[in-house]
mmCIF file with all atom_site columns, C-alpha atoms in Angstrom:
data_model
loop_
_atom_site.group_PDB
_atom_site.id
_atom_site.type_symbol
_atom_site.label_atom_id
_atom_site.label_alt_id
_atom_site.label_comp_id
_atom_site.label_asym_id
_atom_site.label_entity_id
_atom_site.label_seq_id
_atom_site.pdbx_PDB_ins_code
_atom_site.Cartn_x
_atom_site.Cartn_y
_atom_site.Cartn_z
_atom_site.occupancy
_atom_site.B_iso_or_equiv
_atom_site.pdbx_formal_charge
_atom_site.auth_seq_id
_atom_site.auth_comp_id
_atom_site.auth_asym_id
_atom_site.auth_atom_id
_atom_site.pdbx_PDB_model_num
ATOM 1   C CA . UNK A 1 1   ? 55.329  116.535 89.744  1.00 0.00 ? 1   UNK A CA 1
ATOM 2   C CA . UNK A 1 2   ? 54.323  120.472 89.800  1.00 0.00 ? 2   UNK A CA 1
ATOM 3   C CA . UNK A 1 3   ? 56.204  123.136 90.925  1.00 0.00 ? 3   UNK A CA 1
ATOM 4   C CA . UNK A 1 4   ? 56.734  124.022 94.343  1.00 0.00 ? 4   UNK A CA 1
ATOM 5   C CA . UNK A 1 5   ? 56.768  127.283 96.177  1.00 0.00 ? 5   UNK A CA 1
ATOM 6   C CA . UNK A 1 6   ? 58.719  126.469 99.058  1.00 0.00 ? 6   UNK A CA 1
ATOM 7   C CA . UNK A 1 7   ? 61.238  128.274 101.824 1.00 0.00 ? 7   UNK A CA 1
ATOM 8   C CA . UNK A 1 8   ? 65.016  127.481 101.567 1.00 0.00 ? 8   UNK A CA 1
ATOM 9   C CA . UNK A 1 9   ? 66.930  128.230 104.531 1.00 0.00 ? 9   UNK A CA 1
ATOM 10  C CA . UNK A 1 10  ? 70.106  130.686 104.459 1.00 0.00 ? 10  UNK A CA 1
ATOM 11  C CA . UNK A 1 11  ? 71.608  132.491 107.555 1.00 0.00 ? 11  UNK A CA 1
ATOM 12  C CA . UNK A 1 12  ? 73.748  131.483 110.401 1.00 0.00 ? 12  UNK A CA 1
ATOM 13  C CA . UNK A 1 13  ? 72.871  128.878 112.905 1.00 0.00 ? 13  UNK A CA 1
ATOM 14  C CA . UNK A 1 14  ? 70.712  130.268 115.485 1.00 0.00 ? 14  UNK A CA 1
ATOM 15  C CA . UNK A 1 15  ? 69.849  133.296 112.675 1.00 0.00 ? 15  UNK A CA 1
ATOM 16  C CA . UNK A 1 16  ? 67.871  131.636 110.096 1.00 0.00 ? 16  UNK A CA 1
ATOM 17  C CA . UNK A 1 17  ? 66.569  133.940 107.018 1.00 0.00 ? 17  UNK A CA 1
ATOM 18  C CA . UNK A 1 18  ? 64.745  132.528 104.258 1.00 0.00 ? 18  UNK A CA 1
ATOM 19  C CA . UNK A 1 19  ? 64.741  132.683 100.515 1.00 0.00 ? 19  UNK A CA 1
ATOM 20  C CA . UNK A 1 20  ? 61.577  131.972 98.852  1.00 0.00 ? 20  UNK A CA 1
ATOM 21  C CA . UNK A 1 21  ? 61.939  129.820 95.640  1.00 0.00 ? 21  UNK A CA 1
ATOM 22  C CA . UNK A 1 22  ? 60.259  128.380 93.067  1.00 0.00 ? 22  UNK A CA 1
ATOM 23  C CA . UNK A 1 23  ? 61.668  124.586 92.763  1.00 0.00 ? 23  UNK A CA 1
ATOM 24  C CA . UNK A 1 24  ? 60.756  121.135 91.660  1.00 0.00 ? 24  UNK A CA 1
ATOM 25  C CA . UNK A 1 25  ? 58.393  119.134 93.783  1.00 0.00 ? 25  UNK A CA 1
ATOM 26  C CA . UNK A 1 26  ? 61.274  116.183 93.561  1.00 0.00 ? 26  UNK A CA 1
ATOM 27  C CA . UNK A 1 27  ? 64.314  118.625 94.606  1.00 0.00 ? 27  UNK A CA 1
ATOM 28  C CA . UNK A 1 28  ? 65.637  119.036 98.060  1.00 0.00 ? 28  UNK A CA 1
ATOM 29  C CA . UNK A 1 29  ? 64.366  121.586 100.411 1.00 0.00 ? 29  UNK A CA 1
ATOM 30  C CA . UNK A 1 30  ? 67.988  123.307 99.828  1.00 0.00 ? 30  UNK A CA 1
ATOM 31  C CA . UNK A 1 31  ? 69.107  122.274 96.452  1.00 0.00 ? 31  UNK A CA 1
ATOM 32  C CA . UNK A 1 32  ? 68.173  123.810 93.096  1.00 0.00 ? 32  UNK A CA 1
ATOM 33  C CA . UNK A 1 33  ? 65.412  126.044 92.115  1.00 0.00 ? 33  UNK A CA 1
ATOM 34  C CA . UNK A 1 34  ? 63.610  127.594 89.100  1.00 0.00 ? 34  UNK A CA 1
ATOM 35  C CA . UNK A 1 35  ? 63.412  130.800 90.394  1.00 0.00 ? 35  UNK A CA 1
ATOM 36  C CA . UNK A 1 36  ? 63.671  133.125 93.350  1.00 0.00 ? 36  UNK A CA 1
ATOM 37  C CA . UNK A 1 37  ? 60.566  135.344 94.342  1.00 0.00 ? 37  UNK A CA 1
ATOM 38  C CA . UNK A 1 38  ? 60.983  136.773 97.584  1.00 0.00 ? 38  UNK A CA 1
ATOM 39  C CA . UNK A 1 39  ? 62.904  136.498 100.768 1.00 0.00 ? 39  UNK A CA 1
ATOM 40  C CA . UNK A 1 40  ? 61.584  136.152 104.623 1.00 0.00 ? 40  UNK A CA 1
ATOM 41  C CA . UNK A 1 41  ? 63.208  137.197 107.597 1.00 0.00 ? 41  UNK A CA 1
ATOM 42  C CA . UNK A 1 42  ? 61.405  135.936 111.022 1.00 0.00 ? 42  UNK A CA 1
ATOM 43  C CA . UNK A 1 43  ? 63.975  137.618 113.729 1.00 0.00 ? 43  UNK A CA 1
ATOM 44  C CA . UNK A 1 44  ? 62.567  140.752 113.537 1.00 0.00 ? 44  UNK A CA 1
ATOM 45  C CA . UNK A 1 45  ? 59.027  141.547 114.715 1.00 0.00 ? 45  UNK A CA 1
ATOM 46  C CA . UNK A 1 46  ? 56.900  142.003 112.662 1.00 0.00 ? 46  UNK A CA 1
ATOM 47  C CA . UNK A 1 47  ? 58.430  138.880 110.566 1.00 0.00 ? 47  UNK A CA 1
ATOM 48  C CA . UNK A 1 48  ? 59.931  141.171 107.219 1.00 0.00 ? 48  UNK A CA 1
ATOM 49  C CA . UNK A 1 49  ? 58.576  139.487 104.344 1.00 0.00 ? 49  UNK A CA 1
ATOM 50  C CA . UNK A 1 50  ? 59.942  140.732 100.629 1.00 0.00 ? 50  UNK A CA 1
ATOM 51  C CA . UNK A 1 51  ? 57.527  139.121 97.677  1.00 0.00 ? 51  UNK A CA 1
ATOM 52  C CA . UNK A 1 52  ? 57.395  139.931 94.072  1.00 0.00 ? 52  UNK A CA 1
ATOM 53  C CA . UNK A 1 53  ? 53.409  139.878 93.897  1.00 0.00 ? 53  UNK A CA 1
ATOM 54  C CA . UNK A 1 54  ? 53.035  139.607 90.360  1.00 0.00 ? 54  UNK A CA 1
ATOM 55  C CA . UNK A 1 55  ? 55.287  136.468 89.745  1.00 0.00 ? 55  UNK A CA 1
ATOM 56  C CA . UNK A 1 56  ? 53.913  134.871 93.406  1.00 0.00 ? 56  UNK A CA 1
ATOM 57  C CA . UNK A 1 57  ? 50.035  135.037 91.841  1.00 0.00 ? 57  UNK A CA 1
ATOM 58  C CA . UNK A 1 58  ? 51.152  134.131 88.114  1.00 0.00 ? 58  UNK A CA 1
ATOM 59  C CA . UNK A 1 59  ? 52.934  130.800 89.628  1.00 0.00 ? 59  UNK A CA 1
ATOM 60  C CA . UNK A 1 60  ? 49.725  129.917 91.623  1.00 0.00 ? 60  UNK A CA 1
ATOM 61  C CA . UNK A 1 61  ? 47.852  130.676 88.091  1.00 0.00 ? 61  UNK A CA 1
ATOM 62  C CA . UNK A 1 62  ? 50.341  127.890 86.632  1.00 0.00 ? 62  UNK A CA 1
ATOM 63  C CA . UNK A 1 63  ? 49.473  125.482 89.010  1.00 0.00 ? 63  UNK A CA 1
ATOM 64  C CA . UNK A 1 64  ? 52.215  125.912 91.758  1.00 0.00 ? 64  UNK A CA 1
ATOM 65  C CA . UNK A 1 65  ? 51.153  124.388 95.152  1.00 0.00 ? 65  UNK A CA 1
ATOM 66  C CA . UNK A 1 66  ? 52.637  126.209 97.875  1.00 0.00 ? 66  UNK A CA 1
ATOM 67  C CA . UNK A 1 67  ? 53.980  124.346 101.210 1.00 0.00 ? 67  UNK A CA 1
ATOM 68  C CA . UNK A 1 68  ? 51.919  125.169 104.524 1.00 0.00 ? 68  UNK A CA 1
ATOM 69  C CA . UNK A 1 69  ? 54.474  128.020 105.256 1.00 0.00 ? 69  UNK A CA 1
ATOM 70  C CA . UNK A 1 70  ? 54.623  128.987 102.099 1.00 0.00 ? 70  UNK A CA 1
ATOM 71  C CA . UNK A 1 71  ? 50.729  129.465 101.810 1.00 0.00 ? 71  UNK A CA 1
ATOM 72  C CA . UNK A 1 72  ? 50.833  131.144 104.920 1.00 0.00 ? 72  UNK A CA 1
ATOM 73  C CA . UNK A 1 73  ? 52.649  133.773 103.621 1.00 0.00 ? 73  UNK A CA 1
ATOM 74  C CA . UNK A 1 74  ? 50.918  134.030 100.410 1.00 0.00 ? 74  UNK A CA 1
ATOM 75  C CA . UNK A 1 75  ? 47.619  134.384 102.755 1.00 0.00 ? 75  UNK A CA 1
ATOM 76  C CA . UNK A 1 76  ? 49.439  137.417 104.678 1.00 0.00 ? 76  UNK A CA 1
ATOM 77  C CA . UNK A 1 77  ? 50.229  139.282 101.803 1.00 0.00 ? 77  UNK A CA 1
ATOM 78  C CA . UNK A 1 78  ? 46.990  138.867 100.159 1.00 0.00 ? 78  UNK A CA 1
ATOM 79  C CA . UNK A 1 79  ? 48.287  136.769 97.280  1.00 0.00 ? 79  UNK A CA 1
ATOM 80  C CA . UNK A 1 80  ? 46.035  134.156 97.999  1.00 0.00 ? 80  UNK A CA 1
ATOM 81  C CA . UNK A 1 81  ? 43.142  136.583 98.159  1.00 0.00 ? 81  UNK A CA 1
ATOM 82  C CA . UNK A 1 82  ? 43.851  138.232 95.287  1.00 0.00 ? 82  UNK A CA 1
ATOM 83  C CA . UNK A 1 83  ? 44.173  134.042 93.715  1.00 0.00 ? 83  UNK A CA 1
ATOM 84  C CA . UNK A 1 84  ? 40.679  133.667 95.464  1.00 0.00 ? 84  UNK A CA 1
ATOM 85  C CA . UNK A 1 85  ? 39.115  136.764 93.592  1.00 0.00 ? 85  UNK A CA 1
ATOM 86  C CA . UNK A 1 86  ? 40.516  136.259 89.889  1.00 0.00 ? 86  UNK A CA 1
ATOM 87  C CA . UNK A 1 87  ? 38.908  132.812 89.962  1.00 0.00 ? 87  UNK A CA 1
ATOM 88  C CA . UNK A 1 88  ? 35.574  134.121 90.765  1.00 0.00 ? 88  UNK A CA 1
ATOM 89  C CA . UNK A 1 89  ? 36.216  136.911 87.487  1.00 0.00 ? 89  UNK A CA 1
ATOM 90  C CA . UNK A 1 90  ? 36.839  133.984 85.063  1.00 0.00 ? 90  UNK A CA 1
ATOM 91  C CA . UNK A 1 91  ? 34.140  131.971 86.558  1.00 0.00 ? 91  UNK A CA 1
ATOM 92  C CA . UNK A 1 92  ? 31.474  135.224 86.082  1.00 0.00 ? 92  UNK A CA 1
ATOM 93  C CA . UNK A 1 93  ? 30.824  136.005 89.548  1.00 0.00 ? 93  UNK A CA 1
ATOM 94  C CA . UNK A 1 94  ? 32.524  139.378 89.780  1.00 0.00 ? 94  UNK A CA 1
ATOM 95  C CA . UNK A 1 95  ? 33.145  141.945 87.151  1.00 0.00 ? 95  UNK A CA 1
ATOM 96  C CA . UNK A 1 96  ? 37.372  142.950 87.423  1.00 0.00 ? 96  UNK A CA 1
ATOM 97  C CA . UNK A 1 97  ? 36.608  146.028 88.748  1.00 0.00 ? 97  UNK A CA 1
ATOM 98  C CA . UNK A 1 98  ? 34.572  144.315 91.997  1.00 0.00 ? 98  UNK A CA 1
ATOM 99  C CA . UNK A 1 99  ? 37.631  141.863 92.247  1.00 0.00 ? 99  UNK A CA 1
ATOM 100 C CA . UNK A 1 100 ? 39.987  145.018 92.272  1.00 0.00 ? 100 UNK A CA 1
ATOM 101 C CA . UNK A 1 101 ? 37.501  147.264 94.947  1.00 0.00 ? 101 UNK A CA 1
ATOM 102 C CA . UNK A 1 102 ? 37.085  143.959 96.995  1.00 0.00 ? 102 UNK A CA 1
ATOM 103 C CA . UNK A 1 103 ? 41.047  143.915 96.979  1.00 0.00 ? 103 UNK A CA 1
ATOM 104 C CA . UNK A 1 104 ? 42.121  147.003 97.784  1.00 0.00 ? 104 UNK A CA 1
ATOM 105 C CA . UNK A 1 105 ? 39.145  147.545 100.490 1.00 0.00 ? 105 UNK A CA 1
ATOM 106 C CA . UNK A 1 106 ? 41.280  143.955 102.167 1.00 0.00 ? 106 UNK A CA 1
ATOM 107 C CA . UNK A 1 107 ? 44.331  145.355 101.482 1.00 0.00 ? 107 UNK A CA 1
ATOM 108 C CA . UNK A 1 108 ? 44.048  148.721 103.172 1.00 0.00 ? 108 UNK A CA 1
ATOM 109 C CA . UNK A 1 109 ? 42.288  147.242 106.157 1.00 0.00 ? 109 UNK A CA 1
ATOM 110 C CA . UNK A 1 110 ? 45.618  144.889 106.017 1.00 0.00 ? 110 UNK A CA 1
ATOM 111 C CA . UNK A 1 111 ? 47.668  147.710 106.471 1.00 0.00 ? 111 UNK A CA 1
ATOM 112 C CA . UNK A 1 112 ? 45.794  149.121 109.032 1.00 0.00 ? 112 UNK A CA 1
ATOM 113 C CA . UNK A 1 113 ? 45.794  146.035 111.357 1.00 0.00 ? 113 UNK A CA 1
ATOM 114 C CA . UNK A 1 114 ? 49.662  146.088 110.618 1.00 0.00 ? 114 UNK A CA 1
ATOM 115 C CA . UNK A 1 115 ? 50.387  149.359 111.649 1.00 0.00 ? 115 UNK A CA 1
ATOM 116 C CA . UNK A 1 116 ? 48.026  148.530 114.617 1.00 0.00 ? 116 UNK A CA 1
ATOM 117 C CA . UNK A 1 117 ? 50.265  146.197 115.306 1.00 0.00 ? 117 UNK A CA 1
ATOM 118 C CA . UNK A 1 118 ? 53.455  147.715 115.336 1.00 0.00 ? 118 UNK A CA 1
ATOM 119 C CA . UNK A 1 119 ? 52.617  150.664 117.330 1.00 0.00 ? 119 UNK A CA 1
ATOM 120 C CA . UNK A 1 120 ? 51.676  148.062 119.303 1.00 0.00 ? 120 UNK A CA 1
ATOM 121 C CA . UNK A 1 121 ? 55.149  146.566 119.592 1.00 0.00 ? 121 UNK A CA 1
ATOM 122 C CA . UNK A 1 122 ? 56.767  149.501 120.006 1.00 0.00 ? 122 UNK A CA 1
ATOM 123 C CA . UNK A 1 123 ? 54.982  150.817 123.101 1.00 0.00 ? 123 UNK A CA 1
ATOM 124 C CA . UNK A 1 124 ? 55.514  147.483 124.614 1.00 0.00 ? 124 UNK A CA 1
ATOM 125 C CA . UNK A 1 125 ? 59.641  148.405 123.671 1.00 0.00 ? 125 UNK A CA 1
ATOM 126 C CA . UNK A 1 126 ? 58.940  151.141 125.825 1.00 0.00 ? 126 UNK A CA 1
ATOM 127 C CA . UNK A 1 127 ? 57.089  150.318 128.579 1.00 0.00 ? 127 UNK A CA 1
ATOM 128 C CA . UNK A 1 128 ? 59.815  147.022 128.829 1.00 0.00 ? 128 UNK A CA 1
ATOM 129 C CA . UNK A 1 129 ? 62.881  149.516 128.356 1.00 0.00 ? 129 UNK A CA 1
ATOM 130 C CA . UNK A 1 130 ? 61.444  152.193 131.330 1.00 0.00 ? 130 UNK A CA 1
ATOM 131 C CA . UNK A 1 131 ? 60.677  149.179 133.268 1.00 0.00 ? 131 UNK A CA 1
ATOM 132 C CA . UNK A 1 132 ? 64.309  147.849 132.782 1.00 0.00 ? 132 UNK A CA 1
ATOM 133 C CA . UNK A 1 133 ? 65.956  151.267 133.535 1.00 0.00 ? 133 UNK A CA 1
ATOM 134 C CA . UNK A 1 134 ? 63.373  151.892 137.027 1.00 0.00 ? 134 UNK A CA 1
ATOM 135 C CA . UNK A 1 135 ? 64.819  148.292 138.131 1.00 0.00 ? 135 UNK A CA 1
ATOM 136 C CA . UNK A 1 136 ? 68.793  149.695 137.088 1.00 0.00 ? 136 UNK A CA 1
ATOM 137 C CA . UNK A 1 137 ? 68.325  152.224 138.909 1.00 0.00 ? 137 UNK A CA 1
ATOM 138 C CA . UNK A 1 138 ? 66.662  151.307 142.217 1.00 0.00 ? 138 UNK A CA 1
ATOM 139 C CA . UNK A 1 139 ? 69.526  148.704 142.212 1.00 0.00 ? 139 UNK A CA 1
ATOM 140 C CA . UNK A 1 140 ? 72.419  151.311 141.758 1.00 0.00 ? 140 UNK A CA 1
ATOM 141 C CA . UNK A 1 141 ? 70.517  153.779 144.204 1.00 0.00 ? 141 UNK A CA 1
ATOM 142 C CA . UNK A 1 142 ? 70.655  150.599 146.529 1.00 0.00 ? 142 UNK A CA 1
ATOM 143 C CA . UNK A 1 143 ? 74.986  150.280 145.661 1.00 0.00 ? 143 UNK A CA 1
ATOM 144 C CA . UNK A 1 144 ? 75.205  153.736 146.587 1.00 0.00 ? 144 UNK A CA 1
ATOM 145 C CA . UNK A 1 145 ? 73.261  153.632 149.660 1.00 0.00 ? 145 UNK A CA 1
ATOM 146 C CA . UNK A 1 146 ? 75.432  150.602 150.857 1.00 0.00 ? 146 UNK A CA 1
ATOM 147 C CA . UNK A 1 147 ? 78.628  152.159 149.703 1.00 0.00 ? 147 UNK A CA 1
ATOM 148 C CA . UNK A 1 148 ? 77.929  155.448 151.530 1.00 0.00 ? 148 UNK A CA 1
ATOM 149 C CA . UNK A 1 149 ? 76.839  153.664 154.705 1.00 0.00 ? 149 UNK A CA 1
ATOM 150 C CA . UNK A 1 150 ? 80.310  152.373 154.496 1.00 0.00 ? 150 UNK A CA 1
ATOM 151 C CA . UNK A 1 151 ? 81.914  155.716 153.833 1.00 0.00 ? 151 UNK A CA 1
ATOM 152 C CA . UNK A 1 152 ? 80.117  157.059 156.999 1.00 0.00 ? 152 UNK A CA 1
ATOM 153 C CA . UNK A 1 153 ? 80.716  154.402 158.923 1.00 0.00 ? 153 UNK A CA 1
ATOM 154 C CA . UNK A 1 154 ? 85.015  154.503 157.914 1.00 0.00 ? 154 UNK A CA 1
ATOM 155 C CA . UNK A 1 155 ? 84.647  158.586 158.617 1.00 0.00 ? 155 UNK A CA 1
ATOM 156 C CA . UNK A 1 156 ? 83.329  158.100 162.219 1.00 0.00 ? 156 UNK A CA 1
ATOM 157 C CA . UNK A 1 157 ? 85.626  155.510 163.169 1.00 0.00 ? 157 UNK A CA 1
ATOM 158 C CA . UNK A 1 158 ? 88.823  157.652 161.913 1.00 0.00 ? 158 UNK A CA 1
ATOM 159 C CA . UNK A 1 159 ? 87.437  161.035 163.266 1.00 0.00 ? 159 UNK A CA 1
ATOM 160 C CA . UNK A 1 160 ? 87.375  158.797 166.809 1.00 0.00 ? 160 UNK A CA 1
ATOM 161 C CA . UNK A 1 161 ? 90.376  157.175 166.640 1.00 0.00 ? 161 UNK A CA 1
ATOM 162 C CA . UNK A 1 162 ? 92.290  160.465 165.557 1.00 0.00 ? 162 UNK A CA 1
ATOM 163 C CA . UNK A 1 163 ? 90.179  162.231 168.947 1.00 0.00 ? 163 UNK A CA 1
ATOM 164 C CA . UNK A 1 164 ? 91.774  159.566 171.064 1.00 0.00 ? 164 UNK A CA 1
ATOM 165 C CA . UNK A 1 165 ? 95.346  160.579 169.772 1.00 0.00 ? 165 UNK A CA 1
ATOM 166 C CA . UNK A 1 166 ? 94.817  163.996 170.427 1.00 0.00 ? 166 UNK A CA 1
ATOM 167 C CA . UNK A 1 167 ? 93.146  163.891 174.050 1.00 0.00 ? 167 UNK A CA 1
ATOM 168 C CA . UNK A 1 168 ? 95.572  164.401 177.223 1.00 0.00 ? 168 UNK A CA 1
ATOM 169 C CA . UNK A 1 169 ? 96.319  161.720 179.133 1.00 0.00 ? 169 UNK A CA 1
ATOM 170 C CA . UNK A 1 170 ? 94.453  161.818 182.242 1.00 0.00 ? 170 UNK A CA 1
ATOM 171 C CA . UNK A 1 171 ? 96.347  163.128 185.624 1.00 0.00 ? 171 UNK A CA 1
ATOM 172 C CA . UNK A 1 172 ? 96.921  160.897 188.004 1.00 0.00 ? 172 UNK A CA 1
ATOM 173 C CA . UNK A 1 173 ? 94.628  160.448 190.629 1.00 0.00 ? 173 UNK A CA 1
ATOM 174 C CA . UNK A 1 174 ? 96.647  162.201 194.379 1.00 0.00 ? 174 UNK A CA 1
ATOM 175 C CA . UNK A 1 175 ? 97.296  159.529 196.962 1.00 0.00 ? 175 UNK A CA 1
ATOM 176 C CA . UNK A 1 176 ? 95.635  159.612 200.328 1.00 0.00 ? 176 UNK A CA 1
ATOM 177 C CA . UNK A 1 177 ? 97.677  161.114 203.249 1.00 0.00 ? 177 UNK A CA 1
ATOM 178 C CA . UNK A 1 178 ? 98.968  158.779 205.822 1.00 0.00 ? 178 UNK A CA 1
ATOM 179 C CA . UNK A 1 179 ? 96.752  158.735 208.729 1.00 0.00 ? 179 UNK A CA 1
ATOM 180 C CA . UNK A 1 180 ? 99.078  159.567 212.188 1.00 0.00 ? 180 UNK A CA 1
ATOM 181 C CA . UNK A 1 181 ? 99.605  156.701 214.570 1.00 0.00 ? 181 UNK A CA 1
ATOM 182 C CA . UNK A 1 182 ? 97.545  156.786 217.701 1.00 0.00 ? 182 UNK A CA 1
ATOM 183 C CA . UNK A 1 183 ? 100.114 158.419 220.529 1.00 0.00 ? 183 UNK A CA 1
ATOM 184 C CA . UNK A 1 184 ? 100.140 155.448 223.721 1.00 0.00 ? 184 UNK A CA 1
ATOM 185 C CA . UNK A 1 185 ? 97.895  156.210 226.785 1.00 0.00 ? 185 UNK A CA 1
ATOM 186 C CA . UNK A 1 186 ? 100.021 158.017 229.690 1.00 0.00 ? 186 UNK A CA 1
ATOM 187 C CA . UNK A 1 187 ? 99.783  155.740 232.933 1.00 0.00 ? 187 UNK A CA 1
ATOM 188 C CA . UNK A 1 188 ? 99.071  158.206 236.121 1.00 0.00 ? 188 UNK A CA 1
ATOM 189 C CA . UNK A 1 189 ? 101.855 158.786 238.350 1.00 0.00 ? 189 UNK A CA 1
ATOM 190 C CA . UNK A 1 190 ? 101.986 156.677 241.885 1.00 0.00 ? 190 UNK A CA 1
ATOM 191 C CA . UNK A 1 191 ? 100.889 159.219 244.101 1.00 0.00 ? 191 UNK A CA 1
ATOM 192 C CA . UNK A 1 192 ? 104.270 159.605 247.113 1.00 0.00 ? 192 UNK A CA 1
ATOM 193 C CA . UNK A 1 193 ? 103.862 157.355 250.068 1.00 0.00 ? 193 UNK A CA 1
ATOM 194 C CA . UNK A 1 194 ? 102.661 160.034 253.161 1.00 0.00 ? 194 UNK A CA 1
ATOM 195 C CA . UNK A 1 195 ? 105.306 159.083 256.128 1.00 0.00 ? 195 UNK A CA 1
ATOM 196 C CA . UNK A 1 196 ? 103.080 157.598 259.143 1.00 0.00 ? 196 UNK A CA 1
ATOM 197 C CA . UNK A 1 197 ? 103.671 159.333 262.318 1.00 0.00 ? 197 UNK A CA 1
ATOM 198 C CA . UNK A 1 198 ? 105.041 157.121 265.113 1.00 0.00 ? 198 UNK A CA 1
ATOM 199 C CA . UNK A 1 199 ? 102.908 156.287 267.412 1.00 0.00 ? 199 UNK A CA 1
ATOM 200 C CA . UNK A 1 200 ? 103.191 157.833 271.309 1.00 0.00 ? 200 UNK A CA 1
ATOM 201 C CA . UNK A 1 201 ? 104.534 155.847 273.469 1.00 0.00 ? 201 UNK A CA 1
ATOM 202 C CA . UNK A 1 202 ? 103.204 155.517 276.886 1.00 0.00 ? 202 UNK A CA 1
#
């Protein structure tokens, strides 16, 4: 059975990080291998892919079949492309120097796209990260809105409380004068009894 460029997975669970291997197409995804050629790490973004070109496109010139992740990253890094073009040199269709021109044309448009890309990713770090800090901050401005509120609210009711303590207590009304009792009505005095004169006699 050929060879085998495959991914074998290192790293933590939850942090997986990949060597890539040449191994035996009978041999377990994790056992035993001929030989390392690279390494690929997908946490970070871009994925950070590490690939000895040379020994990469002389195992694909021995007849190494690489698996569908595998060939995917071959196809990123232009390994496959580079495959693609050598195969056209020994069948007659392009001169080396075409192959090489046609290569390094892809591979600096590649690069471009890439750092496209990144710039890309970063502005969105941005944008996200001023976005977060606007929302931290509206929600602390809102904290200290509430807690002042509060503060004002504790103030007022102390500055009141401590007026009542020092305010005099208010005088006593003055009660109303007792009215005089009515003095009794007088009765008029019996006039005196005018003595009758006797009468004459005759």
């Amino acid at each position: 059975m050929p060879a085998k460029i495959r991914l074998q997975r290192r790293g933590k669970k939850g942090q997986p990080f990949y060597h890539i291997v040449i191994a035996d197409g009978r041999a377990p995804r994790d056992g035993r291998f001929i030989e390392k050629i690279g390494t690929y790490n997908p946490l970070t973004r871009p994925a950070e892919i590490v690939l000895d070109f040379d020994k990469a496109l002389d195992w694909l010139q021995k007849g190494a079949s690489p698996t569908d992740t595998a060939r995917a990253i071959l196809s990123y890094k232009g390994i496959l492309y580079k495959y693609h073009l050598l195969k056209g040199v020994r069948k007659g269709a392009l001169t080396e120097e075409q192959a090489e021109a046609k290569f390094q044309e892809w591979l600096a448009d590649k690069e471009n796209r890439i750092s496209s890309k990144k710039k890309e990713i970063d502005l969105n770090k941005k944008t996200e990260s001023k976005k977060k800090l606007d929302a931290e901050s509206k929600v602390r401005a809102a904290k200290e809105a509430v807690v002042a509120e509060k503060l004002a609210k504790a103030a007022a009711a102390a500055a009141a409380q401590e007026a009542e303590e020092v305010a005099p207590a208010p005088e006593p009304a003055p009660e109303p004068a007792p009215e005089p009792a009515p003095e009794p009505a007088l009765e008029p005095e019996p006039e005196p009894e005018q003595p009758q004169e006797p009468a004459e006699q005759k």
